[in-house]
JSON list of C-alpha atoms in Angstrom, two decimals:
[
{"chain": "F", "resi": 4, "resn": "UNK", "atom": "CA", "xyz": [36.67, 138.17, 114.44]},
{"chain": "F", "resi": 5, "resn": "UNK", "atom": "CA", "xyz": [38.68, 135.21, 115.58]},
{"chain": "F", "resi": 6, "resn": "UNK", "atom": "CA", "xyz": [40.50, 135.47, 118.90]},
{"chain": "F", "resi": 7, "resn": "UNK", "atom": "CA", "xyz": [42.81, 133.20, 120.87]},
{"chain": "F", "resi": 8, "resn": "UNK", "atom": "CA", "xyz": [43.22, 133.44, 124.64]},
{"chain": "F", "resi": 9, "resn": "UNK", "atom": "CA", "xyz": [45.87, 131.91, 126.86]},
{"chain": "F", "resi": 10, "resn": "UNK", "atom": "CA", "xyz": [44.95, 132.64, 130.45]},
{"chain": "F", "resi": 11, "resn": "UNK", "atom": "CA", "xyz": [48.19, 131.43, 132.06]},
{"chain": "F", "resi": 12, "resn": "UNK", "atom": "CA", "xyz": [51.02, 133.95, 131.59]},
{"chain": "F", "resi": 13, "resn": "UNK", "atom": "CA", "xyz": [53.44, 131.66, 133.47]},
{"chain": "F", "resi": 14, "resn": "UNK", "atom": "CA", "xyz": [53.56, 128.00, 134.41]},
{"chain": "F", "resi": 15, "resn": "UNK", "atom": "CA", "xyz": [56.12, 125.90, 136.21]},
{"chain": "F", "resi": 16, "resn": "UNK", "atom": "CA", "xyz": [56.69, 122.14, 136.25]},
{"chain": "F", "resi": 17, "resn": "UNK", "atom": "CA", "xyz": [59.13, 119.79, 137.90]},
{"chain": "F", "resi": 18, "resn": "UNK", "atom": "CA", "xyz": [61.39, 117.83, 135.60]},
{"chain": "F", "resi": 19, "resn": "UNK", "atom": "CA", "xyz": [59.79, 114.48, 134.60]},
{"chain": "F", "resi": 20, "resn": "UNK", "atom": "CA", "xyz": [56.34, 115.66, 135.67]},
{"chain": "F", "resi": 21, "resn": "UNK", "atom": "CA", "xyz": [53.33, 116.53, 133.50]},
{"chain": "F", "resi": 22, "resn": "UNK", "atom": "CA", "xyz": [51.98, 120.00, 132.80]},
{"chain": "F", "resi": 23, "resn": "UNK", "atom": "CA", "xyz": [48.96, 121.27, 130.89]},
{"chain": "F", "resi": 24, "resn": "UNK", "atom": "CA", "xyz": [48.79, 124.63, 129.13]},
{"chain": "F", "resi": 25, "resn": "UNK", "atom": "CA", "xyz": [45.36, 126.10, 128.43]},
{"chain": "F", "resi": 26, "resn": "UNK", "atom": "CA", "xyz": [44.03, 127.79, 125.31]},
{"chain": "F", "resi": 27, "resn": "UNK", "atom": "CA", "xyz": [40.58, 128.90, 124.26]},
{"chain": "F", "resi": 28, "resn": "UNK", "atom": "CA", "xyz": [39.54, 130.46, 120.99]},
{"chain": "F", "resi": 29, "resn": "UNK", "atom": "CA", "xyz": [36.56, 132.07, 119.38]},
{"chain": "F", "resi": 30, "resn": "UNK", "atom": "CA", "xyz": [35.45, 131.54, 115.80]},
{"chain": "F", "resi": 31, "resn": "UNK", "atom": "CA", "xyz": [32.31, 131.16, 113.74]},
{"chain": "F", "resi": 32, "resn": "UNK", "atom": "CA", "xyz": [34.04, 128.88, 111.25]},
{"chain": "F", "resi": 33, "resn": "UNK", "atom": "CA", "xyz": [33.60, 125.11, 111.30]},
{"chain": "F", "resi": 34, "resn": "UNK", "atom": "CA", "xyz": [36.78, 124.12, 109.47]},
{"chain": "F", "resi": 35, "resn": "UNK", "atom": "CA", "xyz": [40.11, 125.40, 110.74]},
{"chain": "F", "resi": 36, "resn": "UNK", "atom": "CA", "xyz": [43.46, 124.41, 112.22]},
{"chain": "F", "resi": 37, "resn": "UNK", "atom": "CA", "xyz": [44.92, 124.84, 115.67]},
{"chain": "F", "resi": 38, "resn": "UNK", "atom": "CA", "xyz": [48.59, 124.84, 116.58]},
{"chain": "F", "resi": 39, "resn": "UNK", "atom": "CA", "xyz": [50.97, 125.02, 119.48]},
{"chain": "F", "resi": 40, "resn": "UNK", "atom": "CA", "xyz": [54.29, 126.74, 118.82]},
{"chain": "F", "resi": 41, "resn": "UNK", "atom": "CA", "xyz": [57.31, 126.83, 121.09]},
{"chain": "F", "resi": 42, "resn": "UNK", "atom": "CA", "xyz": [59.62, 129.85, 121.23]},
{"chain": "F", "resi": 43, "resn": "UNK", "atom": "CA", "xyz": [62.87, 129.28, 123.16]},
{"chain": "F", "resi": 44, "resn": "UNK", "atom": "CA", "xyz": [65.23, 132.15, 124.03]},
{"chain": "F", "resi": 45, "resn": "UNK", "atom": "CA", "xyz": [66.75, 131.81, 120.55]},
{"chain": "F", "resi": 46, "resn": "UNK", "atom": "CA", "xyz": [63.46, 133.34, 119.34]},
{"chain": "F", "resi": 47, "resn": "UNK", "atom": "CA", "xyz": [62.94, 130.66, 116.68]},
{"chain": "F", "resi": 48, "resn": "UNK", "atom": "CA", "xyz": [59.28, 129.63, 116.32]},
{"chain": "F", "resi": 49, "resn": "UNK", "atom": "CA", "xyz": [59.05, 125.85, 116.43]},
{"chain": "F", "resi": 50, "resn": "UNK", "atom": "CA", "xyz": [55.89, 123.95, 115.59]},
{"chain": "F", "resi": 51, "resn": "UNK", "atom": "CA", "xyz": [55.04, 121.55, 118.41]},
{"chain": "F", "resi": 52, "resn": "UNK", "atom": "CA", "xyz": [51.74, 120.05, 117.32]},
{"chain": "F", "resi": 53, "resn": "UNK", "atom": "CA", "xyz": [48.79, 120.73, 115.01]},
{"chain": "F", "resi": 54, "resn": "UNK", "atom": "CA", "xyz": [45.12, 119.73, 115.04]},
{"chain": "F", "resi": 55, "resn": "UNK", "atom": "CA", "xyz": [42.61, 119.79, 112.21]},
{"chain": "F", "resi": 56, "resn": "UNK", "atom": "CA", "xyz": [39.19, 120.85, 113.47]},
{"chain": "F", "resi": 57, "resn": "UNK", "atom": "CA", "xyz": [37.38, 118.19, 111.46]},
{"chain": "F", "resi": 58, "resn": "UNK", "atom": "CA", "xyz": [39.30, 115.41, 113.21]},
{"chain": "F", "resi": 59, "resn": "UNK", "atom": "CA", "xyz": [37.79, 114.19, 116.46]},
{"chain": "F", "resi": 60, "resn": "UNK", "atom": "CA", "xyz": [40.93, 112.33, 117.48]},
{"chain": "F", "resi": 61, "resn": "UNK", "atom": "CA", "xyz": [43.35, 114.38, 119.57]},
{"chain": "F", "resi": 62, "resn": "UNK", "atom": "CA", "xyz": [46.78, 114.91, 118.01]},
{"chain": "F", "resi": 63, "resn": "UNK", "atom": "CA", "xyz": [49.86, 113.41, 119.66]},
{"chain": "F", "resi": 64, "resn": "UNK", "atom": "CA", "xyz": [53.55, 113.98, 119.00]},
{"chain": "F", "resi": 65, "resn": "UNK", "atom": "CA", "xyz": [55.78, 111.95, 121.30]},
{"chain": "F", "resi": 66, "resn": "UNK", "atom": "CA", "xyz": [55.55, 113.59, 124.76]},
{"chain": "F", "resi": 67, "resn": "UNK", "atom": "CA", "xyz": [53.14, 116.28, 123.52]},
{"chain": "F", "resi": 68, "resn": "UNK", "atom": "CA", "xyz": [49.41, 115.76, 123.20]},
{"chain": "F", "resi": 69, "resn": "UNK", "atom": "CA", "xyz": [46.35, 117.98, 122.97]},
{"chain": "F", "resi": 70, "resn": "UNK", "atom": "CA", "xyz": [42.87, 117.91, 124.40]},
{"chain": "F", "resi": 71, "resn": "UNK", "atom": "CA", "xyz": [40.69, 119.39, 121.67]},
{"chain": "F", "resi": 72, "resn": "UNK", "atom": "CA", "xyz": [37.14, 120.23, 122.70]},
{"chain": "F", "resi": 73, "resn": "UNK", "atom": "CA", "xyz": [35.51, 121.73, 119.62]},
{"chain": "F", "resi": 74, "resn": "UNK", "atom": "CA", "xyz": [32.16, 122.59, 121.18]},
{"chain": "F", "resi": 75, "resn": "UNK", "atom": "CA", "xyz": [33.86, 124.30, 124.09]},
{"chain": "F", "resi": 76, "resn": "UNK", "atom": "CA", "xyz": [36.45, 125.91, 121.76]},
{"chain": "F", "resi": 77, "resn": "UNK", "atom": "CA", "xyz": [39.23, 124.68, 123.95]},
{"chain": "F", "resi": 78, "resn": "UNK", "atom": "CA", "xyz": [42.66, 123.41, 122.89]},
{"chain": "F", "resi": 79, "resn": "UNK", "atom": "CA", "xyz": [45.02, 122.52, 125.73]},
{"chain": "F", "resi": 80, "resn": "UNK", "atom": "CA", "xyz": [48.56, 121.17, 125.44]},
{"chain": "F", "resi": 81, "resn": "UNK", "atom": "CA", "xyz": [49.82, 118.43, 127.71]},
{"chain": "F", "resi": 82, "resn": "UNK", "atom": "CA", "xyz": [53.55, 117.88, 128.09]},
{"chain": "F", "resi": 83, "resn": "UNK", "atom": "CA", "xyz": [54.47, 114.58, 129.69]},
{"chain": "F", "resi": 84, "resn": "UNK", "atom": "CA", "xyz": [57.82, 113.69, 131.25]},
{"chain": "F", "resi": 85, "resn": "UNK", "atom": "CA", "xyz": [58.91, 117.35, 131.14]},
{"chain": "F", "resi": 86, "resn": "UNK", "atom": "CA", "xyz": [62.52, 118.02, 130.24]},
{"chain": "F", "resi": 87, "resn": "UNK", "atom": "CA", "xyz": [64.74, 121.03, 130.87]},
{"chain": "F", "resi": 88, "resn": "UNK", "atom": "CA", "xyz": [64.72, 121.71, 127.13]},
{"chain": "F", "resi": 89, "resn": "UNK", "atom": "CA", "xyz": [60.96, 122.22, 127.22]},
{"chain": "F", "resi": 90, "resn": "UNK", "atom": "CA", "xyz": [61.43, 125.55, 129.00]},
{"chain": "F", "resi": 91, "resn": "UNK", "atom": "CA", "xyz": [60.20, 128.21, 126.57]},
{"chain": "F", "resi": 92, "resn": "UNK", "atom": "CA", "xyz": [57.30, 130.46, 125.63]},
{"chain": "F", "resi": 93, "resn": "UNK", "atom": "CA", "xyz": [54.39, 128.48, 124.23]},
{"chain": "F", "resi": 94, "resn": "UNK", "atom": "CA", "xyz": [51.91, 130.05, 121.86]},
{"chain": "F", "resi": 95, "resn": "UNK", "atom": "CA", "xyz": [48.54, 128.68, 120.84]},
{"chain": "F", "resi": 96, "resn": "UNK", "atom": "CA", "xyz": [47.45, 129.68, 117.33]},
{"chain": "F", "resi": 97, "resn": "UNK", "atom": "CA", "xyz": [44.38, 129.44, 115.10]},
{"chain": "F", "resi": 98, "resn": "UNK", "atom": "CA", "xyz": [44.27, 129.34, 111.33]},
{"chain": "F", "resi": 99, "resn": "UNK", "atom": "CA", "xyz": [41.41, 129.53, 108.88]},
{"chain": "F", "resi": 100, "resn": "UNK", "atom": "CA", "xyz": [42.26, 128.79, 105.26]},
{"chain": "F", "resi": 101, "resn": "UNK", "atom": "CA", "xyz": [41.36, 131.37, 102.60]},
{"chain": "F", "resi": 102, "resn": "UNK", "atom": "CA", "xyz": [42.85, 132.11, 99.18]},
{"chain": "F", "resi": 103, "resn": "UNK", "atom": "CA", "xyz": [44.66, 128.77, 99.56]},
{"chain": "F", "resi": 104, "resn": "UNK", "atom": "CA", "xyz": [46.50, 130.15, 102.55]},
{"chain": "F", "resi": 105, "resn": "UNK", "atom": "CA", "xyz": [45.64, 131.88, 105.79]},
{"chain": "F", "resi": 106, "resn": "UNK", "atom": "CA", "xyz": [47.17, 133.89, 108.59]},
{"chain": "F", "resi": 107, "resn": "UNK", "atom": "CA", "xyz": [47.84, 132.63, 112.09]},
{"chain": "F", "resi": 108, "resn": "UNK", "atom": "CA", "xyz": [46.17, 134.28, 115.05]},
{"chain": "F", "resi": 109, "resn": "UNK", "atom": "CA", "xyz": [48.21, 133.84, 118.21]},
{"chain": "F", "resi": 110, "resn": "UNK", "atom": "CA", "xyz": [47.43, 133.89, 121.88]},
{"chain": "F", "resi": 111, "resn": "UNK", "atom": "CA", "xyz": [49.45, 135.97, 124.31]},
{"chain": "F", "resi": 112, "resn": "UNK", "atom": "CA", "xyz": [51.71, 133.08, 125.25]},
{"chain": "F", "resi": 113, "resn": "UNK", "atom": "CA", "xyz": [52.53, 131.04, 128.35]},
{"chain": "F", "resi": 114, "resn": "UNK", "atom": "CA", "xyz": [56.05, 131.04, 129.71]},
{"chain": "F", "resi": 115, "resn": "UNK", "atom": "CA", "xyz": [56.94, 127.57, 130.91]},
{"chain": "F", "resi": 116, "resn": "UNK", "atom": "CA", "xyz": [59.78, 127.00, 133.32]},
{"chain": "F", "resi": 117, "resn": "UNK", "atom": "CA", "xyz": [61.08, 123.52, 134.18]},
{"chain": "F", "resi": 118, "resn": "UNK", "atom": "CA", "xyz": [62.66, 122.92, 137.57]},
{"chain": "F", "resi": 119, "resn": "UNK", "atom": "CA", "xyz": [65.41, 120.32, 137.89]},
{"chain": "I", "resi": 7, "resn": "UNK", "atom": "CA", "xyz": [66.48, 122.33, 101.52]},
{"chain": "I", "resi": 8, "resn": "UNK", "atom": "CA", "xyz": [67.01, 125.68, 103.19]},
{"chain": "I", "resi": 9, "resn": "UNK", "atom": "CA", "xyz": [64.29, 126.95, 105.48]},
{"chain": "I", "resi": 10, "resn": "UNK", "atom": "CA", "xyz": [62.83, 130.43, 105.50]},
{"chain": "I", "resi": 11, "resn": "UNK", "atom": "CA", "xyz": [65.72, 132.89, 105.30]},
{"chain": "I", "resi": 12, "resn": "UNK", "atom": "CA", "xyz": [65.43, 136.30, 106.88]},
{"chain": "I", "resi": 13, "resn": "UNK", "atom": "CA", "xyz": [68.02, 139.02, 106.86]},
{"chain": "I", "resi": 14, "resn": "UNK", "atom": "CA", "xyz": [69.39, 140.88, 108.52]},
{"chain": "I", "resi": 15, "resn": "UNK", "atom": "CA", "xyz": [69.17, 139.14, 111.88]},
{"chain": "I", "resi": 16, "resn": "UNK", "atom": "CA", "xyz": [69.61, 142.45, 113.67]},
{"chain": "I", "resi": 17, "resn": "UNK", "atom": "CA", "xyz": [68.99, 145.94, 112.34]},
{"chain": "I", "resi": 18, "resn": "UNK", "atom": "CA", "xyz": [69.63, 149.23, 114.08]},
{"chain": "I", "resi": 19, "resn": "UNK", "atom": "CA", "xyz": [68.12, 152.40, 112.66]},
{"chain": "I", "resi": 20, "resn": "UNK", "atom": "CA", "xyz": [67.95, 155.98, 113.86]},
{"chain": "I", "resi": 21, "resn": "UNK", "atom": "CA", "xyz": [64.58, 157.64, 114.13]},
{"chain": "I", "resi": 22, "resn": "UNK", "atom": "CA", "xyz": [63.45, 158.88, 110.72]},
{"chain": "I", "resi": 23, "resn": "UNK", "atom": "CA", "xyz": [65.48, 156.36, 108.71]},
{"chain": "I", "resi": 24, "resn": "UNK", "atom": "CA", "xyz": [64.09, 153.56, 106.57]},
{"chain": "I", "resi": 25, "resn": "UNK", "atom": "CA", "xyz": [64.23, 149.88, 107.48]},
{"chain": "I", "resi": 26, "resn": "UNK", "atom": "CA", "xyz": [64.13, 147.11, 104.89]},
{"chain": "I", "resi": 27, "resn": "UNK", "atom": "CA", "xyz": [63.61, 143.55, 106.03]},
{"chain": "I", "resi": 28, "resn": "UNK", "atom": "CA", "xyz": [64.04, 140.65, 103.63]},
{"chain": "I", "resi": 29, "resn": "UNK", "atom": "CA", "xyz": [62.51, 137.20, 103.53]},
{"chain": "I", "resi": 30, "resn": "UNK", "atom": "CA", "xyz": [63.15, 134.31, 101.15]},
{"chain": "I", "resi": 31, "resn": "UNK", "atom": "CA", "xyz": [60.49, 131.61, 101.53]},
{"chain": "I", "resi": 32, "resn": "UNK", "atom": "CA", "xyz": [61.15, 127.92, 101.50]},
{"chain": "I", "resi": 33, "resn": "UNK", "atom": "CA", "xyz": [61.52, 126.35, 98.09]},
{"chain": "I", "resi": 34, "resn": "UNK", "atom": "CA", "xyz": [58.09, 125.49, 96.73]},
{"chain": "I", "resi": 35, "resn": "UNK", "atom": "CA", "xyz": [56.29, 127.92, 99.08]},
{"chain": "I", "resi": 36, "resn": "UNK", "atom": "CA", "xyz": [54.40, 130.68, 97.29]},
{"chain": "I", "resi": 37, "resn": "UNK", "atom": "CA", "xyz": [52.67, 132.21, 100.31]},
{"chain": "I", "resi": 38, "resn": "UNK", "atom": "CA", "xyz": [54.47, 134.63, 102.59]},
{"chain": "I", "resi": 39, "resn": "UNK", "atom": "CA", "xyz": [53.34, 136.14, 105.89]},
{"chain": "I", "resi": 40, "resn": "UNK", "atom": "CA", "xyz": [54.84, 138.85, 108.07]},
{"chain": "I", "resi": 41, "resn": "UNK", "atom": "CA", "xyz": [54.30, 139.04, 111.82]},
{"chain": "I", "resi": 42, "resn": "UNK", "atom": "CA", "xyz": [55.49, 141.48, 114.45]},
{"chain": "I", "resi": 43, "resn": "UNK", "atom": "CA", "xyz": [56.35, 140.60, 118.03]},
{"chain": "I", "resi": 44, "resn": "UNK", "atom": "CA", "xyz": [56.61, 143.42, 120.52]},
{"chain": "I", "resi": 45, "resn": "UNK", "atom": "CA", "xyz": [58.53, 142.74, 123.76]},
{"chain": "I", "resi": 46, "resn": "UNK", "atom": "CA", "xyz": [56.67, 140.41, 126.13]},
{"chain": "I", "resi": 47, "resn": "UNK", "atom": "CA", "xyz": [53.86, 139.87, 123.62]},
{"chain": "I", "resi": 48, "resn": "UNK", "atom": "CA", "xyz": [52.69, 137.28, 121.13]},
{"chain": "I", "resi": 49, "resn": "UNK", "atom": "CA", "xyz": [53.06, 137.51, 117.39]},
{"chain": "I", "resi": 50, "resn": "UNK", "atom": "CA", "xyz": [50.64, 139.81, 115.58]},
{"chain": "I", "resi": 51, "resn": "UNK", "atom": "CA", "xyz": [49.79, 139.28, 111.92]},
{"chain": "I", "resi": 52, "resn": "UNK", "atom": "CA", "xyz": [50.73, 142.10, 109.58]},
{"chain": "I", "resi": 53, "resn": "UNK", "atom": "CA", "xyz": [50.37, 141.04, 105.95]},
{"chain": "I", "resi": 54, "resn": "UNK", "atom": "CA", "xyz": [49.84, 137.99, 103.73]},
{"chain": "I", "resi": 55, "resn": "UNK", "atom": "CA", "xyz": [51.27, 137.96, 100.21]},
{"chain": "I", "resi": 56, "resn": "UNK", "atom": "CA", "xyz": [51.44, 135.70, 97.21]},
{"chain": "I", "resi": 57, "resn": "UNK", "atom": "CA", "xyz": [53.69, 136.37, 94.24]},
{"chain": "I", "resi": 58, "resn": "UNK", "atom": "CA", "xyz": [53.02, 139.95, 93.09]},
{"chain": "I", "resi": 59, "resn": "UNK", "atom": "CA", "xyz": [49.82, 140.15, 95.11]},
{"chain": "I", "resi": 60, "resn": "UNK", "atom": "CA", "xyz": [48.84, 141.37, 98.56]},
{"chain": "I", "resi": 61, "resn": "UNK", "atom": "CA", "xyz": [46.10, 139.06, 99.78]},
{"chain": "I", "resi": 62, "resn": "UNK", "atom": "CA", "xyz": [45.47, 140.43, 103.26]},
{"chain": "I", "resi": 63, "resn": "UNK", "atom": "CA", "xyz": [47.02, 143.54, 104.78]},
{"chain": "I", "resi": 64, "resn": "UNK", "atom": "CA", "xyz": [44.55, 143.95, 107.60]},
{"chain": "I", "resi": 65, "resn": "UNK", "atom": "CA", "xyz": [47.33, 143.95, 110.21]},
{"chain": "I", "resi": 66, "resn": "UNK", "atom": "CA", "xyz": [49.52, 146.58, 108.57]},
{"chain": "I", "resi": 67, "resn": "UNK", "atom": "CA", "xyz": [49.70, 150.06, 110.08]},
{"chain": "I", "resi": 68, "resn": "UNK", "atom": "CA", "xyz": [48.07, 152.52, 107.71]},
{"chain": "I", "resi": 69, "resn": "UNK", "atom": "CA", "xyz": [51.14, 154.68, 107.30]},
{"chain": "I", "resi": 70, "resn": "UNK", "atom": "CA", "xyz": [54.89, 154.13, 106.81]},
{"chain": "I", "resi": 71, "resn": "UNK", "atom": "CA", "xyz": [54.64, 150.33, 106.37]},
{"chain": "I", "resi": 72, "resn": "UNK", "atom": "CA", "xyz": [54.57, 148.50, 103.05]},
{"chain": "I", "resi": 73, "resn": "UNK", "atom": "CA", "xyz": [55.28, 144.99, 101.81]},
{"chain": "I", "resi": 74, "resn": "UNK", "atom": "CA", "xyz": [55.92, 143.35, 98.50]},
{"chain": "I", "resi": 75, "resn": "UNK", "atom": "CA", "xyz": [56.63, 139.89, 97.12]},
{"chain": "I", "resi": 76, "resn": "UNK", "atom": "CA", "xyz": [57.90, 140.35, 93.56]},
{"chain": "I", "resi": 77, "resn": "UNK", "atom": "CA", "xyz": [57.93, 137.74, 90.84]},
{"chain": "I", "resi": 78, "resn": "UNK", "atom": "CA", "xyz": [61.66, 137.36, 91.34]},
{"chain": "I", "resi": 79, "resn": "UNK", "atom": "CA", "xyz": [63.51, 137.81, 94.60]},
{"chain": "I", "resi": 80, "resn": "UNK", "atom": "CA", "xyz": [62.63, 137.92, 98.27]},
{"chain": "I", "resi": 81, "resn": "UNK", "atom": "CA", "xyz": [59.68, 139.47, 100.00]},
{"chain": "I", "resi": 82, "resn": "UNK", "atom": "CA", "xyz": [60.45, 142.91, 101.46]},
{"chain": "I", "resi": 83, "resn": "UNK", "atom": "CA", "xyz": [58.87, 144.58, 104.47]},
{"chain": "I", "resi": 84, "resn": "UNK", "atom": "CA", "xyz": [59.63, 148.29, 104.36]},
{"chain": "I", "resi": 85, "resn": "UNK", "atom": "CA", "xyz": [59.22, 150.72, 107.22]},
{"chain": "I", "resi": 86, "resn": "UNK", "atom": "CA", "xyz": [59.70, 154.37, 106.39]},
{"chain": "I", "resi": 87, "resn": "UNK", "atom": "CA", "xyz": [60.61, 157.07, 108.90]},
{"chain": "I", "resi": 88, "resn": "UNK", "atom": "CA", "xyz": [61.00, 154.62, 111.75]},
{"chain": "I", "resi": 89, "resn": "UNK", "atom": "CA", "xyz": [60.00, 155.59, 115.29]},
{"chain": "I", "resi": 90, "resn": "UNK", "atom": "CA", "xyz": [60.94, 154.04, 118.65]},
{"chain": "I", "resi": 91, "resn": "UNK", "atom": "CA", "xyz": [57.64, 152.18, 118.76]},
{"chain": "I", "resi": 92, "resn": "UNK", "atom": "CA", "xyz": [58.66, 150.19, 115.66]},
{"chain": "I", "resi": 93, "resn": "UNK", "atom": "CA", "xyz": [61.33, 148.41, 117.70]},
{"chain": "I", "resi": 94, "resn": "UNK", "atom": "CA", "xyz": [60.30, 144.75, 117.67]},
{"chain": "I", "resi": 95, "resn": "UNK", "atom": "CA", "xyz": [61.08, 141.35, 116.25]},
{"chain": "I", "resi": 96, "resn": "UNK", "atom": "CA", "xyz": [59.68, 140.88, 112.76]},
{"chain": "I", "resi": 97, "resn": "UNK", "atom": "CA", "xyz": [59.04, 137.32, 111.64]},
{"chain": "I", "resi": 98, "resn": "UNK", "atom": "CA", "xyz": [58.45, 136.01, 108.17]},
{"chain": "I", "resi": 99, "resn": "UNK", "atom": "CA", "xyz": [56.73, 132.69, 107.52]},
{"chain": "I", "resi": 100, "resn": "UNK", "atom": "CA", "xyz": [55.90, 130.78, 104.37]},
{"chain": "I", "resi": 101, "resn": "UNK", "atom": "CA", "xyz": [53.60, 127.95, 103.36]},
{"chain": "I", "resi": 102, "resn": "UNK", "atom": "CA", "xyz": [52.72, 126.03, 100.21]},
{"chain": "I", "resi": 103, "resn": "UNK", "atom": "CA", "xyz": [49.26, 126.44, 98.68]},
{"chain": "I", "resi": 104, "resn": "UNK", "atom": "CA", "xyz": [46.67, 124.75, 100.91]},
{"chain": "I", "resi": 105, "resn": "UNK", "atom": "CA", "xyz": [49.41, 123.85, 103.38]},
{"chain": "I", "resi": 106, "resn": "UNK", "atom": "CA", "xyz": [48.18, 123.60, 106.93]},
{"chain": "I", "resi": 107, "resn": "UNK", "atom": "CA", "xyz": [51.12, 125.18, 108.69]},
{"chain": "I", "resi": 108, "resn": "UNK", "atom": "CA", "xyz": [53.67, 127.94, 108.49]},
{"chain": "I", "resi": 109, "resn": "UNK", "atom": "CA", "xyz": [57.44, 127.58, 108.49]},
{"chain": "I", "resi": 110, "resn": "UNK", "atom": "CA", "xyz": [59.02, 130.52, 110.26]},
{"chain": "I", "resi": 111, "resn": "UNK", "atom": "CA", "xyz": [62.28, 132.32, 109.71]},
{"chain": "I", "resi": 112, "resn": "UNK", "atom": "CA", "xyz": [64.53, 133.28, 112.61]},
{"chain": "I", "resi": 113, "resn": "UNK", "atom": "CA", "xyz": [63.24, 136.84, 112.66]},
{"chain": "I", "resi": 114, "resn": "UNK", "atom": "CA", "xyz": [64.79, 140.27, 112.34]},
{"chain": "I", "resi": 115, "resn": "UNK", "atom": "CA", "xyz": [65.16, 142.29, 115.50]},
{"chain": "I", "resi": 116, "resn": "UNK", "atom": "CA", "xyz": [64.74, 145.96, 114.68]},
{"chain": "I", "resi": 117, "resn": "UNK", "atom": "CA", "xyz": [66.02, 148.50, 117.18]},
{"chain": "I", "resi": 118, "resn": "UNK", "atom": "CA", "xyz": [65.26, 152.16, 116.64]},
{"chain": "I", "resi": 119, "resn": "UNK", "atom": "CA", "xyz": [67.57, 154.54, 118.50]}
]
C-alpha cells in the first residue's frame, strides 16, 4: 500500500527567508503524481505545486519549488522569500491513476508559521 | 466557471440523526472523491465515484456510511445514525478523466452533539 510521511509536524521561518518542508513516500508504482497542498485557516485546500514522476526536472511555481528524488522516494517543498500569507498547514500527497482517475493519499501535514 | 460546490458549509446533528452532505463537481468533471479530515489530522480518502458508479470505496467505514453520484444532480455522502466520532470536516474533490489533480470544495464541517 502507498504511504506518505511528513516528519515535521511544525516548522517556522522568518519573513523573507527560505524554508524546506520534507516528504517521503512509499510505492511500488513507477508512474504517479506528487502534490503539495496548502490549507490556510479558511480550510480551503489549495494546490501549490505538482510533479509527474516521469519528469526528471523539478517543478517550480514562482517562489515554490520541489526537490524530487525518485530513487529515494523523497519530495520536499522549498518556499523562497517567505511571506506572512504562506502561514498554513502544508500537505504532501501522492496519486496513482486508475480507472482514468485516482485518489490522493495525504501525509499528516506540516504546520508552517511565518515570523515578521 | 464555478468551482466544486459543497453544501452545507456547517451541519449540526444530534446523535442518531442522519447527515447528508452534497457536492456538485466542476463543470466537465466526471470523477468525484470524498475525504474526511479529523481535527489535527490530514485528509483521509473515503470513496471515489464516477457517474452512477462507485469505483473505489476502500476508505469508507463498513457501516452507516454510503455515497452516490447519480446521473443527474450532485454527489451525496450519507451518514446514518451519526455518532460523536463522525464529527469532522468532509471534503469533496473532482477531476476530469485522466486529469492529474483534484479541485477541492470548501468542505462541510459536521458537528455531532
